mmCIF file of C-alpha atoms in Angstrom:
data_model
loop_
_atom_site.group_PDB
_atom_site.id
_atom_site.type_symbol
_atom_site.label_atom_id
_atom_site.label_comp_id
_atom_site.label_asym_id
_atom_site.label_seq_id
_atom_site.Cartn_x
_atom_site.Cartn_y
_atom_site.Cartn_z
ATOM 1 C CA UNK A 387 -1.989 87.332 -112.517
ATOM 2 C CA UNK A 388 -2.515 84.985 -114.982
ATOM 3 C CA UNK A 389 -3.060 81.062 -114.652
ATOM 4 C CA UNK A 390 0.137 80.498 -116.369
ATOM 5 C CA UNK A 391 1.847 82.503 -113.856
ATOM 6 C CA UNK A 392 0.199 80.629 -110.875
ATOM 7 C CA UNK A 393 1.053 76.982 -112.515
ATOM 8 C CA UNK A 394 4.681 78.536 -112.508
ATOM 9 C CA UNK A 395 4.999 79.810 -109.137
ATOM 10 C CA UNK A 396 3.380 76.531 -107.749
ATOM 11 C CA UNK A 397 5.658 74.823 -109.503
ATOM 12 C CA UNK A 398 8.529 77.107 -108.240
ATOM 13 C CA UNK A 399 7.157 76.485 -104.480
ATOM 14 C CA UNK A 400 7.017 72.719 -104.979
ATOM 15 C CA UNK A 401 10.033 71.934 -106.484
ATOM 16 C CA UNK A 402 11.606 73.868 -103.557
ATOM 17 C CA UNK A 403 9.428 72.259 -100.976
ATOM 18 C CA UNK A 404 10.721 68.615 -102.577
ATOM 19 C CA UNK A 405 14.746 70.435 -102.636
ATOM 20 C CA UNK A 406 13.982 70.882 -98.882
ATOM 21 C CA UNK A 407 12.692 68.064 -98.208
ATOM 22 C CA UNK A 408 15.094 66.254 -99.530
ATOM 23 C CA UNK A 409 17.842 67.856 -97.871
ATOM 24 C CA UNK A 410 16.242 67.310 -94.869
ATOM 25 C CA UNK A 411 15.666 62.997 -95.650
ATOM 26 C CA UNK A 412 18.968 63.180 -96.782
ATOM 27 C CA UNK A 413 20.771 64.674 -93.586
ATOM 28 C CA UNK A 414 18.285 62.364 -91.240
ATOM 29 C CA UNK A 415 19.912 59.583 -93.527
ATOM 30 C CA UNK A 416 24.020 60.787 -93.627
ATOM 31 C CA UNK A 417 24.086 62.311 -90.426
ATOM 32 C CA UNK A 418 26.026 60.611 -87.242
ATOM 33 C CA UNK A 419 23.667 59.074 -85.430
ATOM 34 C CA UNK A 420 25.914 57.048 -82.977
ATOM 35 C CA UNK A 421 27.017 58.232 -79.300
ATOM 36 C CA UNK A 422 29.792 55.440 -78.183
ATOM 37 C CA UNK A 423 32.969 56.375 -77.540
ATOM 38 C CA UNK A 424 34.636 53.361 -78.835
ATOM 39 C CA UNK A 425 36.478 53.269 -82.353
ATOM 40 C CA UNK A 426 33.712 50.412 -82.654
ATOM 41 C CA UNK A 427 31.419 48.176 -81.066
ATOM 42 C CA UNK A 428 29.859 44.873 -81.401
ATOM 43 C CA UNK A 429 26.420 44.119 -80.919
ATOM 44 C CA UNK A 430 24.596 40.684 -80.813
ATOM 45 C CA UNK A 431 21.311 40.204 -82.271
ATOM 46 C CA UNK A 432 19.595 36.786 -80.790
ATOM 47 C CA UNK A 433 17.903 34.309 -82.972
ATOM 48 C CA UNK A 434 14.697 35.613 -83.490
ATOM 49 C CA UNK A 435 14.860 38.507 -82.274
ATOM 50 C CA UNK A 436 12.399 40.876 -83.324
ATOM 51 C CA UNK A 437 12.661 44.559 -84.773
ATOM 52 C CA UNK A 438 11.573 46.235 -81.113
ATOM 53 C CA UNK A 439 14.213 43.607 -79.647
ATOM 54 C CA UNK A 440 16.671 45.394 -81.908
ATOM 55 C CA UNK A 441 15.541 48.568 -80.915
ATOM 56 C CA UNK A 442 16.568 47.938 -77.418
ATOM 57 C CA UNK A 443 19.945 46.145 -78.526
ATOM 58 C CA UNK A 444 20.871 49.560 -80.065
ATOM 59 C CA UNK A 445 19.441 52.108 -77.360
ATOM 60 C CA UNK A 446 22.707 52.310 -75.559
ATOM 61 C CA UNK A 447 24.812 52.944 -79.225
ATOM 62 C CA UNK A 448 22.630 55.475 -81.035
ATOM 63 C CA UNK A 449 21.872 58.730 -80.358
ATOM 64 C CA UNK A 450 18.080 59.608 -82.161
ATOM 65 C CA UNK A 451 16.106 56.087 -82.841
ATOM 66 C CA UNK A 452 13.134 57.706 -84.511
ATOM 67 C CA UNK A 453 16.081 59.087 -87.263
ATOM 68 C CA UNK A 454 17.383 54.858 -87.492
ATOM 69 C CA UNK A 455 13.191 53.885 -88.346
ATOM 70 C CA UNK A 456 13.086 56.381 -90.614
ATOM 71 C CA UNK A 457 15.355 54.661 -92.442
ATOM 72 C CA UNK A 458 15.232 51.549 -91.347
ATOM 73 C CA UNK A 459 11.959 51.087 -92.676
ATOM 74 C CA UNK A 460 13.045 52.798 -96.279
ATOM 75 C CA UNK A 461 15.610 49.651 -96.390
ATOM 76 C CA UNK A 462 12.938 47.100 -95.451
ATOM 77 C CA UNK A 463 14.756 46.133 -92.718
ATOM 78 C CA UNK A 464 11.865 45.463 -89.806
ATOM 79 C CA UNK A 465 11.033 43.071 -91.933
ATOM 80 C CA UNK A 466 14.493 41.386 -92.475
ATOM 81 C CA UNK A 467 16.077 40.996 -89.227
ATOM 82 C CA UNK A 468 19.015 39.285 -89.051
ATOM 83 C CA UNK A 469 20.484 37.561 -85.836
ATOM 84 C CA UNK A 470 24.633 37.427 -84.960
ATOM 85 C CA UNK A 471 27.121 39.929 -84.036
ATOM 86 C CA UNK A 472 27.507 43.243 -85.887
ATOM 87 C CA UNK A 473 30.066 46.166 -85.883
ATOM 88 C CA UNK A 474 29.387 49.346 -85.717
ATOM 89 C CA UNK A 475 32.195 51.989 -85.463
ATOM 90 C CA UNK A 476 31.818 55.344 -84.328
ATOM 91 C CA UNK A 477 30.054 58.134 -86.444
ATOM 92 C CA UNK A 478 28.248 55.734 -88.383
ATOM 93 C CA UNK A 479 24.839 57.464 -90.128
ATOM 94 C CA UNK A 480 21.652 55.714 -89.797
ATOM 95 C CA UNK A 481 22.295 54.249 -93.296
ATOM 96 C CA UNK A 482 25.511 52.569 -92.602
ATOM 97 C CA UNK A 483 23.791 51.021 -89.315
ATOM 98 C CA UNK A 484 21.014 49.536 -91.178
ATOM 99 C CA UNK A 485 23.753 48.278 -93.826
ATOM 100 C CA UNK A 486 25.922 47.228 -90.894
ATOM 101 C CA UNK A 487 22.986 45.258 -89.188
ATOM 102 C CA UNK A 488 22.860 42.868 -92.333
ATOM 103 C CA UNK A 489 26.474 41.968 -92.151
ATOM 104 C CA UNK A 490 26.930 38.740 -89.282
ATOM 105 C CA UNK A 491 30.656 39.578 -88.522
ATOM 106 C CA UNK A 492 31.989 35.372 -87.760
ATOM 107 C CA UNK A 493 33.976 35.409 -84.021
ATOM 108 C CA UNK A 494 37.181 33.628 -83.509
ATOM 109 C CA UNK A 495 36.443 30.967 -81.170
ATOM 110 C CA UNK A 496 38.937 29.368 -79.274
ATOM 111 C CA UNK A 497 39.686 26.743 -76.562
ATOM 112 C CA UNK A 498 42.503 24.441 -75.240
ATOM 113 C CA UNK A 499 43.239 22.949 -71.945
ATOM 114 C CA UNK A 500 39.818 21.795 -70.770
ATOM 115 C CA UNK A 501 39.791 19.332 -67.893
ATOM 116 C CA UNK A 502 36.554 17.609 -69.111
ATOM 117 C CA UNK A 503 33.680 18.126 -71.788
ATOM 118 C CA UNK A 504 31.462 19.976 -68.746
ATOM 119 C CA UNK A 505 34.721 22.831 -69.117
ATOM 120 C CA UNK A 506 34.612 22.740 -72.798
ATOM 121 C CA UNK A 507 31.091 23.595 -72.974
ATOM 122 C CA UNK A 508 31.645 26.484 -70.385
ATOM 123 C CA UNK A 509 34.110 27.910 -72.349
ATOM 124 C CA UNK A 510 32.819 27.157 -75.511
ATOM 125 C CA UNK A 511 29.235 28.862 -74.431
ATOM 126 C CA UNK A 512 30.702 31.976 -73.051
ATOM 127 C CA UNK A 513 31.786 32.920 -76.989
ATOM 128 C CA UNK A 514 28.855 32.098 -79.061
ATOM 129 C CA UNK A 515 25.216 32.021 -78.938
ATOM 130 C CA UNK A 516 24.688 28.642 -77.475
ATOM 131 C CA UNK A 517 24.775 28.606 -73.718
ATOM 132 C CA UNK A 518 26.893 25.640 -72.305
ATOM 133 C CA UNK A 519 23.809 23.388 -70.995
ATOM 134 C CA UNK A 520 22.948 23.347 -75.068
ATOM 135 C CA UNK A 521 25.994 22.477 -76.093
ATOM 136 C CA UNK A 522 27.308 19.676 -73.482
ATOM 137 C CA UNK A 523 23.540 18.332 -74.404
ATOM 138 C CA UNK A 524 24.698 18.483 -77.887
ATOM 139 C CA UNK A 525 27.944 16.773 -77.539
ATOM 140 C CA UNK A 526 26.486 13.527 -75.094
ATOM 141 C CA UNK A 527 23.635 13.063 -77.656
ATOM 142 C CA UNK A 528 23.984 8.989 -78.010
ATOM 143 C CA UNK A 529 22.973 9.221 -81.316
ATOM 144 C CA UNK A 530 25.644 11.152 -82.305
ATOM 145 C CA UNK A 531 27.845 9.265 -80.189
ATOM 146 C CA UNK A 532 27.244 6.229 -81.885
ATOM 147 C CA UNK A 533 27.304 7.314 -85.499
ATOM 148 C CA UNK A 534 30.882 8.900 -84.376
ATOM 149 C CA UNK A 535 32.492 6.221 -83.200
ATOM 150 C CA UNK A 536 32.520 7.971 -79.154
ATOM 151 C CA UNK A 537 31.015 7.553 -76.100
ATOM 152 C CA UNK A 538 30.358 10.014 -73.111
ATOM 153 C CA UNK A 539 34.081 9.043 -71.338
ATOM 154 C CA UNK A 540 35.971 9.840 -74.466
ATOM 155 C CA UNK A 541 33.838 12.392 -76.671
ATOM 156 C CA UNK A 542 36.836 15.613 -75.309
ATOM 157 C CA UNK A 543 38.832 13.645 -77.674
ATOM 158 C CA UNK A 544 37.027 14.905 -80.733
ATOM 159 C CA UNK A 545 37.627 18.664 -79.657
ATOM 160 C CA UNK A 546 41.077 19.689 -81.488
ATOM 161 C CA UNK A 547 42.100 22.719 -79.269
ATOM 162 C CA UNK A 548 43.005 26.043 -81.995
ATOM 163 C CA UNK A 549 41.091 29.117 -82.977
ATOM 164 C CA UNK A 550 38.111 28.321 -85.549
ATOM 165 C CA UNK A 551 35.963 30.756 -86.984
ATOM 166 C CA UNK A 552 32.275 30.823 -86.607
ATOM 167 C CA UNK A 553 29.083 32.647 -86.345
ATOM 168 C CA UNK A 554 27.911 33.743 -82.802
ATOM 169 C CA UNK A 555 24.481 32.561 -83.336
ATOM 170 C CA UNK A 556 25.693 29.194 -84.432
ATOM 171 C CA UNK A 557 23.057 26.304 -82.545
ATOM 172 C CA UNK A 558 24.734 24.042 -80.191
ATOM 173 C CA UNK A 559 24.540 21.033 -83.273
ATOM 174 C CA UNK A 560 26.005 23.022 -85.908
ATOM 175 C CA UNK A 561 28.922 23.456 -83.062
ATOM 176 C CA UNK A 562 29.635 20.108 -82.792
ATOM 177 C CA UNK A 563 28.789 19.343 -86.386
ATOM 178 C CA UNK A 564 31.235 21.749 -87.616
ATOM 179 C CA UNK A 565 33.885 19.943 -84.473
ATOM 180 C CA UNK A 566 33.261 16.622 -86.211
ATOM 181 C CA UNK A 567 34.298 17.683 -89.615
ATOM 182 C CA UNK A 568 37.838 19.176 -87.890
ATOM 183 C CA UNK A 569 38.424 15.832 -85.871
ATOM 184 C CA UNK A 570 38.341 14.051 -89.255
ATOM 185 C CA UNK A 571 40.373 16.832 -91.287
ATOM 186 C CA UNK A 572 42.977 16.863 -88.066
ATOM 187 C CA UNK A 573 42.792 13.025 -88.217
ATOM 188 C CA UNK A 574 43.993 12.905 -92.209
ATOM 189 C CA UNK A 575 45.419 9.234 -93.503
ATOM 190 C CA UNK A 576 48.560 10.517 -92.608
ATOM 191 C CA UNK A 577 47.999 10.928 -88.834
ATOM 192 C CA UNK A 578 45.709 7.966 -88.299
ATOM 193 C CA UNK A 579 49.108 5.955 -90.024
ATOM 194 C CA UNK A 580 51.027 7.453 -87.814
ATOM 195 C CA UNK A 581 49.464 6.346 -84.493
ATOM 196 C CA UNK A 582 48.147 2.946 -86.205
ATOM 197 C CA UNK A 583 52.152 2.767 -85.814
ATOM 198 C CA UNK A 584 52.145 2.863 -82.802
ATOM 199 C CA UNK A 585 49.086 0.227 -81.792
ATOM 200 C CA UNK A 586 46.777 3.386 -81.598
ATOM 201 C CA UNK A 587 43.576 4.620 -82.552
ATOM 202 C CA UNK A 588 43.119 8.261 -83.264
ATOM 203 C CA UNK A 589 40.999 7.878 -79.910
ATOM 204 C CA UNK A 590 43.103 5.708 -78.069
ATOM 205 C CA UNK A 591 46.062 8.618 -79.440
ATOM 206 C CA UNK A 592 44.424 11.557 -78.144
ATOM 207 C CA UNK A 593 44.086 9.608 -74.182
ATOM 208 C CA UNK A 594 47.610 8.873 -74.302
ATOM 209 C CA UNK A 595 48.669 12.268 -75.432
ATOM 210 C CA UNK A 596 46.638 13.512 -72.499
ATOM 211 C CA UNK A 597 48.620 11.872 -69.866
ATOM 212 C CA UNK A 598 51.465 12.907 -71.592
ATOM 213 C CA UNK A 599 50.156 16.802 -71.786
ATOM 214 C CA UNK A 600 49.681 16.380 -68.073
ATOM 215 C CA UNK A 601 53.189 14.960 -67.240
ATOM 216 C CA UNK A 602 55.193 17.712 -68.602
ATOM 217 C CA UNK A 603 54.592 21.540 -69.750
ATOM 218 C CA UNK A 604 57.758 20.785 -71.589
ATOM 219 C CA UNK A 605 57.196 20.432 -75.173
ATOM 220 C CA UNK A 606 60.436 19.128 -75.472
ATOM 221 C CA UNK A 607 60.311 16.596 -73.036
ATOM 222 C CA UNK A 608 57.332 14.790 -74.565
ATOM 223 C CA UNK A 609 58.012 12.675 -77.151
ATOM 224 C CA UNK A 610 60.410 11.103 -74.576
ATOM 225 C CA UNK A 611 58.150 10.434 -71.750
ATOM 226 C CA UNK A 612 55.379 9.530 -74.924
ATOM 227 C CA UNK A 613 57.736 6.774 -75.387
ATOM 228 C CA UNK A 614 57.977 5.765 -72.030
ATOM 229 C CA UNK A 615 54.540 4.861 -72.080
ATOM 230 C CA UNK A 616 54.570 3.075 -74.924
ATOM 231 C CA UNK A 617 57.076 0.934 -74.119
ATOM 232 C CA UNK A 618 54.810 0.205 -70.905
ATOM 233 C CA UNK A 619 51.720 -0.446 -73.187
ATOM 234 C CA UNK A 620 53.702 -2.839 -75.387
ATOM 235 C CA UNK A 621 55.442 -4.799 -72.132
ATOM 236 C CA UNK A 622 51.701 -5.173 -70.927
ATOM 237 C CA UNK A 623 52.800 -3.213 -68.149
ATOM 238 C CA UNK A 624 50.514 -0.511 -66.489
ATOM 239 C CA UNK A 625 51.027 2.682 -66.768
ATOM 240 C CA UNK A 626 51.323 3.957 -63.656
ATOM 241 C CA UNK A 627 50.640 7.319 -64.432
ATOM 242 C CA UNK A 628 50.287 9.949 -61.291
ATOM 243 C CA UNK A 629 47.769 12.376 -63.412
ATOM 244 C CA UNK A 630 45.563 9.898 -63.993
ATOM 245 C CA UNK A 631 44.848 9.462 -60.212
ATOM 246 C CA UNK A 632 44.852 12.476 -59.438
ATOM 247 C CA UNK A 633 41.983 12.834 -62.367
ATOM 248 C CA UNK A 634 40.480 10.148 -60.512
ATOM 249 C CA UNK A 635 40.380 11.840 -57.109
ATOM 250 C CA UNK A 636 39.171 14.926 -58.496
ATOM 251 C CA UNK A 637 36.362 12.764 -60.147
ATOM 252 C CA UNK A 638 35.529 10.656 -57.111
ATOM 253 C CA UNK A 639 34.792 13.625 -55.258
ATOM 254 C CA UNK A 640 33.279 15.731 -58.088
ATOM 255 C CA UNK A 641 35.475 18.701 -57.371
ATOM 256 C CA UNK A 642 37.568 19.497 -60.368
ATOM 257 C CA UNK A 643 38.636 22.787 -58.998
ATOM 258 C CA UNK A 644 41.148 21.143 -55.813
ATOM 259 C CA UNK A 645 44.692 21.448 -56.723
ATOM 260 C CA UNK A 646 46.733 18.165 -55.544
ATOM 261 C CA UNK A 647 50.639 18.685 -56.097
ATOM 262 C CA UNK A 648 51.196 15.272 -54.791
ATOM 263 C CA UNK A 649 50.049 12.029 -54.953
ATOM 264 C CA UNK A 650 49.804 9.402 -51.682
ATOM 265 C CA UNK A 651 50.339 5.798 -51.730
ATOM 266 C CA UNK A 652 46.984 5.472 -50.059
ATOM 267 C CA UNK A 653 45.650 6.867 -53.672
ATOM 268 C CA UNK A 654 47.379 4.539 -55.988
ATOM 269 C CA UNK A 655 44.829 1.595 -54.711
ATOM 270 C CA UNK A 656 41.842 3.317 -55.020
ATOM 271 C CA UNK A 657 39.148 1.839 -57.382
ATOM 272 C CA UNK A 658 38.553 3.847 -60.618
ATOM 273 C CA UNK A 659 39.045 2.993 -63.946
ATOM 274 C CA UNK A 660 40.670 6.304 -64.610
ATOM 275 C CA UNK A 661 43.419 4.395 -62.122
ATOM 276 C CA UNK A 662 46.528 3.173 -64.328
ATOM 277 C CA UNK A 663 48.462 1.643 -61.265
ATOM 278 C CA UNK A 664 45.487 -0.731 -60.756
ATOM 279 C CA UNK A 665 44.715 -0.979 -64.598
ATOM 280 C CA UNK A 666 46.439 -2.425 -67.147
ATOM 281 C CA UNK A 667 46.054 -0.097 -70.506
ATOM 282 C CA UNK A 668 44.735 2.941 -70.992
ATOM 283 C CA UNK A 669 41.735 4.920 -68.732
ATOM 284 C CA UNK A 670 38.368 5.006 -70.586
ATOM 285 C CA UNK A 671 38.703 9.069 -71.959
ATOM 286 C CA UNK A 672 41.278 11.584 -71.978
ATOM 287 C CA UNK A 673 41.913 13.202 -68.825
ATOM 288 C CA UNK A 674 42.379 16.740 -70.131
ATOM 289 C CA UNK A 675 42.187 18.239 -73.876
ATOM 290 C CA UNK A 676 45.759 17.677 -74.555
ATOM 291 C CA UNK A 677 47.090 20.321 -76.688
ATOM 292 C CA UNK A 678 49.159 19.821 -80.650
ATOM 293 C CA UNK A 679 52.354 19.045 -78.933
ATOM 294 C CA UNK A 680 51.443 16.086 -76.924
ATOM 295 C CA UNK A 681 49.382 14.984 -80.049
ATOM 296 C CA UNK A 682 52.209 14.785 -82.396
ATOM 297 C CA UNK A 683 54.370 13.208 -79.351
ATOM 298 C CA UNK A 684 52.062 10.155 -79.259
ATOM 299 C CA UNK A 685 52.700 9.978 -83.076
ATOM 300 C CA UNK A 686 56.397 10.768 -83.192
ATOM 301 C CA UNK A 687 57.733 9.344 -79.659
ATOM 302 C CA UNK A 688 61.174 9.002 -79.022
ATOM 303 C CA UNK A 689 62.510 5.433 -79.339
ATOM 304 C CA UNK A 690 64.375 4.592 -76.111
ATOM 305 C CA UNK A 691 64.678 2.086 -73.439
ATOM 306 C CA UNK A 692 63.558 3.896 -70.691
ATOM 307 C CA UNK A 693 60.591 2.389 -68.621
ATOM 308 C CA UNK A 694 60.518 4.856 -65.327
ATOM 309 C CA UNK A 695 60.725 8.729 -64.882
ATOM 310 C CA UNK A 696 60.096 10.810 -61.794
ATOM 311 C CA UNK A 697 60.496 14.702 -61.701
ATOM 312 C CA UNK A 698 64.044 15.817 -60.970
ATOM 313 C CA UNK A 699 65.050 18.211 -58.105
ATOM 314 C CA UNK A 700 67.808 19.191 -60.181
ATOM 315 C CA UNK A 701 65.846 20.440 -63.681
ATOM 316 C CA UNK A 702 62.726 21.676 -62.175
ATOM 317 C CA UNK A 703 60.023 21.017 -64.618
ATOM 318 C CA UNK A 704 61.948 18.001 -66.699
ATOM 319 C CA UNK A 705 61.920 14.590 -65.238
ATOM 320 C CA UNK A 706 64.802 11.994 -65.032
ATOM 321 C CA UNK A 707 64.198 8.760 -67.043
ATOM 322 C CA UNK A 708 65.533 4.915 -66.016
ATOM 323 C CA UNK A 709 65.564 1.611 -67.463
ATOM 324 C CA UNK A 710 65.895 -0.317 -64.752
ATOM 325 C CA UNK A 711 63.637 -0.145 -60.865
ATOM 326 C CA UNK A 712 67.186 0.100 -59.052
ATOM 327 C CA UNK A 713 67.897 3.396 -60.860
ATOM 328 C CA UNK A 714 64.483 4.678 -60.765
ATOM 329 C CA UNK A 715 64.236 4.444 -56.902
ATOM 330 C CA UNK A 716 67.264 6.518 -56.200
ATOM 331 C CA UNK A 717 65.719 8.779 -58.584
ATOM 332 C CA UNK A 718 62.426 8.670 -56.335
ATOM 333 C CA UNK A 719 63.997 9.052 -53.084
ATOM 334 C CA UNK A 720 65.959 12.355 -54.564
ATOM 335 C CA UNK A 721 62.242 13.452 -55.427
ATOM 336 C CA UNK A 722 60.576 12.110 -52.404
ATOM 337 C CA UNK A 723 63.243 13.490 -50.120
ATOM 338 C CA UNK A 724 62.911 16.805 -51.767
ATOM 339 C CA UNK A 725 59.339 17.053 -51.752
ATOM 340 C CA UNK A 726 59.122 16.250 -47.852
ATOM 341 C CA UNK A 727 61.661 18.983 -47.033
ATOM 342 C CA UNK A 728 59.529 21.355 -48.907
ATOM 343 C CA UNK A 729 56.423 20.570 -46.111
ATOM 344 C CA UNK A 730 54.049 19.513 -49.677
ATOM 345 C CA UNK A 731 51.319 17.723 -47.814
ATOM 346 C CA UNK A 732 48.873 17.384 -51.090
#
């Protein structure tokens, strides 16, 4: 055999060798390499997490991790980790992983109701990266505080409660950064106009509308008992407001979890500034995050005359409204009366 015939054979056997090969790189590449059941999955990378952290992270989602390196280091990708939250969805190859792993998928984040800024941050923390110690550290910074016009007693009132979009491994200060900028695109010229209207800051808006999100579940009902309020605000009356003591209690004995149904005339003398029977104006922060509804019923309140309400026994869940004591005390006794047959000690 000559050496032309060798050069062609060898070149016969390699070419082949390279055809297998690269069948063989390709299927390690294309071929399914997850084992969850799921449609898909998310996984969270932490911030700076390294490539064996990752490794770990996807253990329990793919089925041959020597096949993922193999390609993982083709793409460069040990030295390119990314943190945040990734999909991956079922029968993805090794390549679509590695493709998948660069792609931070943002969460929706959402929140309402919070009692205080120590809930907030709970909640908050138990959706993104930030745990809630972070975060309430973030959102009491004085700095901050001072550059944003708060302080620690009214700083819930910045929160706007909705569903925002956001990366999981967002820090606890580009949390409340990125809460800043919606307090001030929620508080346009033609809101703050609205409750300069009514003798209010956005601030000063947001505590009212909390008492008033605390007096009623009854969107409908608020704008009415909103201007109840702020007829007592403008007659330099106080406000006299039941939630706000019962914030108080709940406060004074650092147990936000108690449920009181009903408030004791032993409580209305008790010394806290979050006390509106024993304070004239408003308490010094918002006693819950009140929600869009009571907001835009501190702006838009119903004009009327009335200056007492109670809850009815006869419309469970609405209130009956006076303008005059004499009225409002029959309406009391109907309430107090009912409340004592019912056996409602607190």
């Amino acid at each position: 055999m000559n050496l032309k015939k060798y050069i062609t054979i060898a070149a016969v056997v390699l070419v082949g060798g390279l055809i297998i090969y690269g069948f063989i790189l390709m299927s390690q590449i294309f071929a399914d390499n997850t084992k969850f059941s799921d449609k898909e999955v998310y996984v969270h990378v932490p911030t700076d997490a390294s490539y064996s952290d990752v490794k770990k992270i996807l253990s329990d989602y793919i089925v041959n991790i020597d096949r993922f390196e193999m390609v993982a280091d083709k793409m460069s990708y040990p030295e390119n980790v990314k943190s945040g939250r990734f999909l991956l969805t079922k029968g993805m190859n090794s390549y679509e992983l590695v493709k998948s792993l660069r792609s931070n998928i943002p969460v929706k984040l959402a929140f309402n109701n919070q009692e205080r800024i120590e809930n907030l941050a709970g909640r908050v923390g138990s959706q993104i990266e930030a745990d809630s110690l972070s975060l309430l550290t973030s959102f009491k910074d004085s700095i901050f505080l001072k550059e944003n016009g708060f302080n620690e007693d009214n700083v819930l009132a910045m929160f706007i409660p909705n569903t925002y979009e956001t990366y999981w491994n967002t820090s606890a200060e580009k949390f409340r950064d990125k809460m800043i900028k919606e307090y001030r695109n929620f508080w346009n010229k033609e809101r703050v106009a609205k409750a300069e209207k009514q003798g209010l800051t956005p601030v000063e808006a947001t505590i009212l509308a909390s008492i008033v999100h605390k007096e009623s579940v009854k969107k409908d009902e608020r704008p009415r008992i909103a201007g109840v309020y702020l007829n007592r605000l403008r007659l330099g009356m106080p406000l006299q407001a039941d939630p706000t003591v019962i914030f108080a209690i709940k406060k004074k004995d650092n147990d936000f979890t108690q449920v009181i149904k009903r408030v004791f005339f032993k409580d209305l003398t008790m010394s806290s500034p979050y006390n509106t029977y024993v304070n004239i104006g408003l308490p010094p922060g918002p006693i819950a995050m009140p929600d869009i509804t009571a907001l835009e019923a501190v702006m838009d309140p119903e004009k009327n005359d009335f200056i007492y309400f109670c809850a009815s026994v006869e419309r469970f869940g609405y209130h009956e409204f006076a303008a005059t004591l004499s009225e409002h005390n029959k309406n009391a006794k109907k309430y107090s009366d009912w409340i004592n047959s019912q056996g409602v000690k607190r």
